[in-house]
PDB file of C-alpha atoms in Angstrom:
ATOM      1  CA  MET Q  12     145.129 -45.148  22.270  1.00 80.00           C
ATOM      2  CA  ILE Q  13     147.183 -42.179  21.133  1.00 92.00           C
ATOM      3  CA  SER Q  14     149.649 -40.751  23.634  1.00 95.00           C
ATOM      4  CA  GLN Q  15     151.362 -37.410  24.087  1.00 97.00           C
ATOM      5  CA  GLU Q  16     154.692 -39.141  23.402  1.00 96.00           C
ATOM      6  CA  ILE Q  17     153.517 -40.264  19.938  1.00 94.00           C
ATOM      7  CA  VAL Q  18     152.170 -36.809  19.075  1.00 96.00           C
ATOM      8  CA  LEU Q  19     155.372 -35.089  20.237  1.00 96.00           C
ATOM      9  CA  ARG Q  20     157.495 -37.554  18.236  1.00 95.00           C
ATOM     10  CA  HIS Q  21     155.593 -37.046  14.945  1.00 95.00           C
ATOM     11  CA  LEU Q  22     154.156 -33.521  15.047  1.00 96.00           C
ATOM     12  CA  THR Q  23     155.180 -30.007  15.965  1.00 97.00           C
ATOM     13  CA  TYR Q  24     152.898 -27.143  17.029  1.00 98.00           C
ATOM     14  CA  SER Q  25     152.998 -23.524  15.895  1.00 97.00           C
ATOM     15  CA  GLU Q  26     150.330 -20.810  16.252  1.00 95.00           C
ATOM     16  CA  GLY Q  27     147.348 -23.168  16.483  1.00 96.00           C
ATOM     17  CA  LYS Q  28     148.450 -25.575  13.769  1.00 96.00           C
ATOM     18  CA  LEU Q  29     150.215 -28.929  13.633  1.00 97.00           C
ATOM     19  CA  TYR Q  30     152.996 -29.811  11.209  1.00 97.00           C
ATOM     20  CA  TRP Q  31     154.761 -33.078  10.465  1.00 96.00           C
ATOM     21  CA  LYS Q  32     158.089 -33.471  12.200  1.00 94.00           C
ATOM     22  CA  LEU Q  33     158.899 -36.715  10.351  1.00 84.00           C
ATOM     23  CA  SER Q  34     158.322 -37.844   6.786  1.00 80.00           C
ATOM     24  CA  THR Q  35     156.015 -40.844   7.184  1.00 70.00           C
ATOM     25  CA  SER Q  36     155.372 -41.633   3.485  1.00 72.00           C
ATOM     26  CA  ASN Q  37     155.892 -40.345  -0.045  1.00 76.00           C
ATOM     27  CA  ARG Q  38     152.878 -38.071   0.473  1.00 80.00           C
ATOM     28  CA  VAL Q  39     153.863 -36.633   3.874  1.00 83.00           C
ATOM     29  CA  LYS Q  40     156.965 -34.475   4.087  1.00 88.00           C
ATOM     30  CA  VAL Q  41     158.640 -32.730   7.022  1.00 92.00           C
ATOM     31  CA  ASP Q  42     156.958 -29.363   7.769  1.00 93.00           C
ATOM     32  CA  ASP Q  43     153.789 -30.235   5.796  1.00 93.00           C
ATOM     33  CA  ARG Q  44     150.568 -29.180   7.528  1.00 94.00           C
ATOM     34  CA  PHE Q  45     148.930 -32.038   9.407  1.00 94.00           C
ATOM     35  CA  GLY Q  46     145.635 -33.134   7.908  1.00 91.00           C
ATOM     36  CA  SER Q  47     143.084 -31.373   5.773  1.00 91.00           C
ATOM     37  CA  ILE Q  48     139.986 -29.264   6.253  1.00 90.00           C
ATOM     38  CA  ARG Q  49     136.519 -30.845   6.448  1.00 90.00           C
ATOM     39  CA  LYS Q  50     133.277 -29.326   5.156  1.00 88.00           C
ATOM     40  CA  ASP Q  51     132.412 -28.197   8.693  1.00 83.00           C
ATOM     41  CA  GLY Q  52     135.648 -26.181   8.923  1.00 79.00           C
ATOM     42  CA  ARG Q  53     137.586 -28.426  11.288  1.00 84.00           C
ATOM     43  CA  PHE Q  54     141.009 -29.849  10.480  1.00 89.00           C
ATOM     44  CA  HIS Q  55     141.512 -33.580  10.800  1.00 94.00           C
ATOM     45  CA  GLY Q  56     144.241 -36.003   9.834  1.00 93.00           C
ATOM     46  CA  GLN Q  57     145.521 -39.506  10.348  1.00 91.00           C
ATOM     47  CA  LEU Q  58     148.142 -40.959  12.631  1.00 90.00           C
ATOM     48  CA  PHE Q  59     148.739 -44.701  12.323  1.00 87.00           C
ATOM     49  CA  GLY Q  60     145.537 -45.165  10.317  1.00 88.00           C
ATOM     50  CA  LYS Q  61     143.229 -43.480  12.846  1.00 94.00           C
ATOM     51  CA  THR Q  62     141.602 -40.101  12.196  1.00 95.00           C
ATOM     52  CA  TYR Q  63     141.938 -37.315  14.777  1.00 96.00           C
ATOM     53  CA  PHE Q  64     140.708 -33.745  14.902  1.00 96.00           C
ATOM     54  CA  GLU Q  65     143.627 -31.322  14.983  1.00 96.00           C
ATOM     55  CA  HIS Q  66     142.315 -29.413  18.015  1.00 97.00           C
ATOM     56  CA  ARG Q  67     142.210 -32.633  20.044  1.00 97.00           C
ATOM     57  CA  LEU Q  68     145.814 -33.515  19.177  1.00 97.00           C
ATOM     58  CA  ILE Q  69     146.897 -29.951  20.019  1.00 98.00           C
ATOM     59  CA  TYR Q  70     145.274 -30.333  23.431  1.00 98.00           C
ATOM     60  CA  LEU Q  71     147.057 -33.671  23.956  1.00 98.00           C
ATOM     61  CA  TYR Q  72     150.347 -32.156  22.723  1.00 98.00           C
ATOM     62  CA  HIS Q  73     150.219 -29.504  25.472  1.00 98.00           C
ATOM     63  CA  LYS Q  74     148.263 -31.094  28.328  1.00 97.00           C
ATOM     64  CA  SER Q  75     149.484 -34.732  28.287  1.00 93.00           C
ATOM     65  CA  HIS Q  76     145.986 -36.239  28.285  1.00 95.00           C
ATOM     66  CA  LEU Q  77     143.115 -36.429  25.827  1.00 94.00           C
ATOM     67  CA  PRO Q  78     139.714 -35.694  27.357  1.00 95.00           C
ATOM     68  CA  GLU Q  79     136.524 -36.977  25.792  1.00 94.00           C
ATOM     69  CA  TYR Q  80     135.573 -33.437  24.703  1.00 95.00           C
ATOM     70  CA  VAL Q  81     137.658 -30.375  23.846  1.00 96.00           C
ATOM     71  CA  ASP Q  82     135.882 -27.040  23.453  1.00 93.00           C
ATOM     72  CA  HIS Q  83     136.848 -23.972  21.402  1.00 92.00           C
ATOM     73  CA  ILE Q  84     136.332 -21.129  23.875  1.00 90.00           C
ATOM     74  CA  ASP Q  85     135.512 -18.569  21.174  1.00 88.00           C
ATOM     75  CA  GLY Q  86     133.380 -21.036  19.181  1.00 84.00           C
ATOM     76  CA  ASN Q  87     135.640 -20.694  16.134  1.00 87.00           C
ATOM     77  CA  PRO Q  88     136.724 -24.135  14.808  1.00 85.00           C
ATOM     78  CA  PHE Q  89     139.575 -22.481  12.895  1.00 89.00           C
ATOM     79  CA  ASN Q  90     141.146 -21.107  16.089  1.00 94.00           C
ATOM     80  CA  ASN Q  91     143.095 -24.085  17.438  1.00 96.00           C
ATOM     81  CA  LYS Q  92     145.541 -22.088  19.543  1.00 98.00           C
ATOM     82  CA  ILE Q  93     146.051 -23.865  22.852  1.00 98.00           C
ATOM     83  CA  GLU Q  94     144.826 -20.774  24.733  1.00 98.00           C
ATOM     84  CA  ASN Q  95     141.456 -21.227  22.991  1.00 96.00           C
ATOM     85  CA  LEU Q  96     141.027 -24.908  23.892  1.00 97.00           C
ATOM     86  CA  ARG Q  97     139.625 -26.316  27.125  1.00 95.00           C
ATOM     87  CA  GLU Q  98     138.501 -29.648  28.482  1.00 96.00           C
ATOM     88  CA  CYS Q  99     134.757 -29.996  28.916  1.00 93.00           C
ATOM     89  CA  SER Q 100     131.831 -32.390  29.153  1.00 88.00           C
ATOM     90  CA  LEU Q 101     129.400 -33.014  26.286  1.00 86.00           C
ATOM     91  CA  VAL Q 102     126.803 -30.726  27.905  1.00 80.00           C
ATOM     92  CA  GLU Q 103     129.348 -27.941  28.477  1.00 82.00           C
ATOM     93  CA  ASN Q 104     130.548 -28.274  24.887  1.00 81.00           C
ATOM     94  CA  GLN Q 105     127.003 -27.748  23.623  1.00 76.00           C
ATOM     95  CA  HIS Q 106     126.403 -24.629  25.745  1.00 70.00           C
ATOM     96  CA  ASN Q 107     128.313 -22.342  23.438  1.00 67.00           C
ATOM     97  CA  ARG Q 108     126.786 -23.643  20.203  1.00 66.00           C
ATOM     98  CA  LYS Q 109     124.955 -21.215  17.964  1.00 63.00           C
ATOM     99  CA  SER Q 110     121.252 -21.380  17.155  1.00 59.00           C
ATOM    100  CA  GLN Q 111     120.397 -24.288  14.848  1.00 64.00           C
ATOM    101  CA  LYS Q 112     119.842 -23.314  11.213  1.00 63.00           C
ATOM    102  CA  SER Q 113     116.599 -25.315  11.162  1.00 63.00           C
ATOM    103  CA  SER Q 114     115.160 -23.382  14.137  1.00 73.00           C
ATOM    104  CA  SER Q 115     112.081 -21.180  13.729  1.00 83.00           C
ATOM    105  CA  SER Q 116     113.994 -18.453  15.578  1.00 86.00           C
ATOM    106  CA  LYS Q 117     117.272 -16.693  14.953  1.00 84.00           C
ATOM    107  CA  TYR Q 118     117.939 -16.930  18.701  1.00 87.00           C
ATOM    108  CA  LYS Q 119     119.344 -19.919  20.528  1.00 84.00           C
ATOM    109  CA  GLY Q 120     116.869 -21.585  22.909  1.00 86.00           C
ATOM    110  CA  VAL Q 121     113.847 -19.886  21.308  1.00 92.00           C
ATOM    111  CA  HIS Q 122     111.185 -21.351  19.036  1.00 91.00           C
ATOM    112  CA  TRP Q 123     107.716 -20.452  17.755  1.00 93.00           C
ATOM    113  CA  CYS Q 124     104.893 -22.391  19.415  1.00 90.00           C
ATOM    114  CA  LYS Q 125     102.147 -22.719  16.773  1.00 91.00           C
ATOM    115  CA  SER Q 126      99.436 -23.932  19.134  1.00 91.00           C
ATOM    116  CA  ARG Q 127      99.879 -21.025  21.579  1.00 87.00           C
ATOM    117  CA  LYS Q 128     100.940 -18.462  18.975  1.00 93.00           C
ATOM    118  CA  LYS Q 129     103.756 -17.337  21.238  1.00 95.00           C
ATOM    119  CA  TRP Q 130     107.537 -17.476  21.328  1.00 95.00           C
ATOM    120  CA  CYS Q 131     108.846 -20.106  23.765  1.00 95.00           C
ATOM    121  CA  ALA Q 132     112.196 -20.192  25.534  1.00 94.00           C
ATOM    122  CA  LYS Q 133     113.662 -23.508  26.637  1.00 91.00           C
ATOM    123  CA  ILE Q 134     117.072 -24.642  27.861  1.00 88.00           C
ATOM    124  CA  LYS Q 135     118.606 -28.080  28.293  1.00 82.00           C
ATOM    125  CA  THR Q 136     120.477 -28.910  31.481  1.00 78.00           C
ATOM    126  CA  ARG Q 137     122.449 -32.090  32.121  1.00 73.00           C
ATOM    127  CA  ASP Q 138     119.373 -34.244  32.526  1.00 77.00           C
ATOM    128  CA  ARG Q 139     116.271 -32.320  31.476  1.00 84.00           C
ATOM    129  CA  HIS Q 140     114.725 -29.494  29.482  1.00 87.00           C
ATOM    130  CA  ILE Q 141     113.532 -26.433  31.398  1.00 91.00           C
ATOM    131  CA  ASN Q 142     110.676 -24.404  29.931  1.00 94.00           C
ATOM    132  CA  LEU Q 143     111.455 -20.741  30.587  1.00 95.00           C
ATOM    133  CA  GLY Q 144     108.057 -19.471  29.467  1.00 94.00           C
ATOM    134  CA  ARG Q 145     106.044 -18.128  26.546  1.00 96.00           C
ATOM    135  CA  PHE Q 146     106.515 -14.610  25.275  1.00 96.00           C
ATOM    136  CA  ALA Q 147     104.814 -12.158  22.937  1.00 95.00           C
ATOM    137  CA  THR Q 148     108.065 -11.351  21.118  1.00 94.00           C
ATOM    138  CA  GLU Q 149     111.056 -13.333  19.965  1.00 93.00           C
ATOM    139  CA  ASN Q 150     113.322 -10.776  21.639  1.00 93.00           C
ATOM    140  CA  GLU Q 151     111.658 -11.226  25.062  1.00 95.00           C
ATOM    141  CA  ALA Q 152     112.060 -15.002  24.805  1.00 94.00           C
ATOM    142  CA  SER Q 153     115.732 -14.549  23.910  1.00 92.00           C
ATOM    143  CA  LYS Q 154     116.290 -12.292  26.921  1.00 93.00           C
ATOM    144  CA  ALA Q 155     114.753 -14.946  29.217  1.00 93.00           C
ATOM    145  CA  TYR Q 156     117.003 -17.628  27.711  1.00 90.00           C
ATOM    146  CA  ASN Q 157     120.139 -15.470  28.018  1.00 90.00           C
ATOM    147  CA  THR Q 158     119.412 -14.520  31.641  1.00 90.00           C
ATOM    148  CA  PHE Q 159     118.997 -18.149  32.691  1.00 90.00           C
ATOM    149  CA  ALA Q 160     121.881 -19.418  30.546  1.00 86.00           C
ATOM    150  CA  ARG Q 161     124.334 -16.831  31.897  1.00 85.00           C
ATOM    151  CA  ASP Q 162     123.735 -18.042  35.465  1.00 84.00           C
ATOM    152  CA  TYR Q 163     123.552 -21.756  34.678  1.00 81.00           C
ATOM    153  CA  GLN Q 164     126.301 -22.175  32.080  1.00 79.00           C
ATOM    154  CA  LYS Q 165     128.856 -19.843  33.663  1.00 78.00           C
ATOM    155  CA  GLU Q 166     132.130 -19.779  31.661  1.00 77.00           C
ATOM    156  CA  PHE Q 167     130.590 -21.899  28.862  1.00 77.00           C
ATOM    157  CA  TYR Q 168     127.814 -19.354  28.294  1.00 72.00           C
ATOM    158  CA  LYS Q 169     127.443 -17.963  24.797  1.00 70.00           C
ATOM    159  CA  GLN Q 170     124.736 -15.410  24.201  1.00 60.00           C
ATOM    160  CA  GLY Q 171     121.846 -17.012  22.339  1.00 53.00           C
ATOM    161  CA  ASN Q 172     121.800 -14.966  19.166  1.00 51.00           C
TER     162      ASN Q 172
END
């Protein structure tokens, strides 16, 4: 298990990015940026043969422990400033996700119900899905989702559009 001591010994933090403090091989030099960017936009790199996301190591660097999930408050995976990172659960981490690209709606929590020919709003809580109703318009369904989500998700709420 990685520790804060190891991260502090090998890496340095500046403005939401990690840099090597030590030269660990011919390929890694002092002050080189830690890791590389993935297709999904997140930085990751290796320490002692194990791959870590940069935002998780930044959290460990500052907070002395590594939670199971670390959330980007603004939803931007490029913004790894410590002020933008917070500990969360899996469910909380999923609250501020955007609408899925494969969804029939542009709004989060809304989908087209073919059999009823209506727009449906649904939200997932920790242990179940809650049907918020069927609506004539996509916009009405989105408003129902956002109203419920704002109250339920609190600081992890991200408007569903």
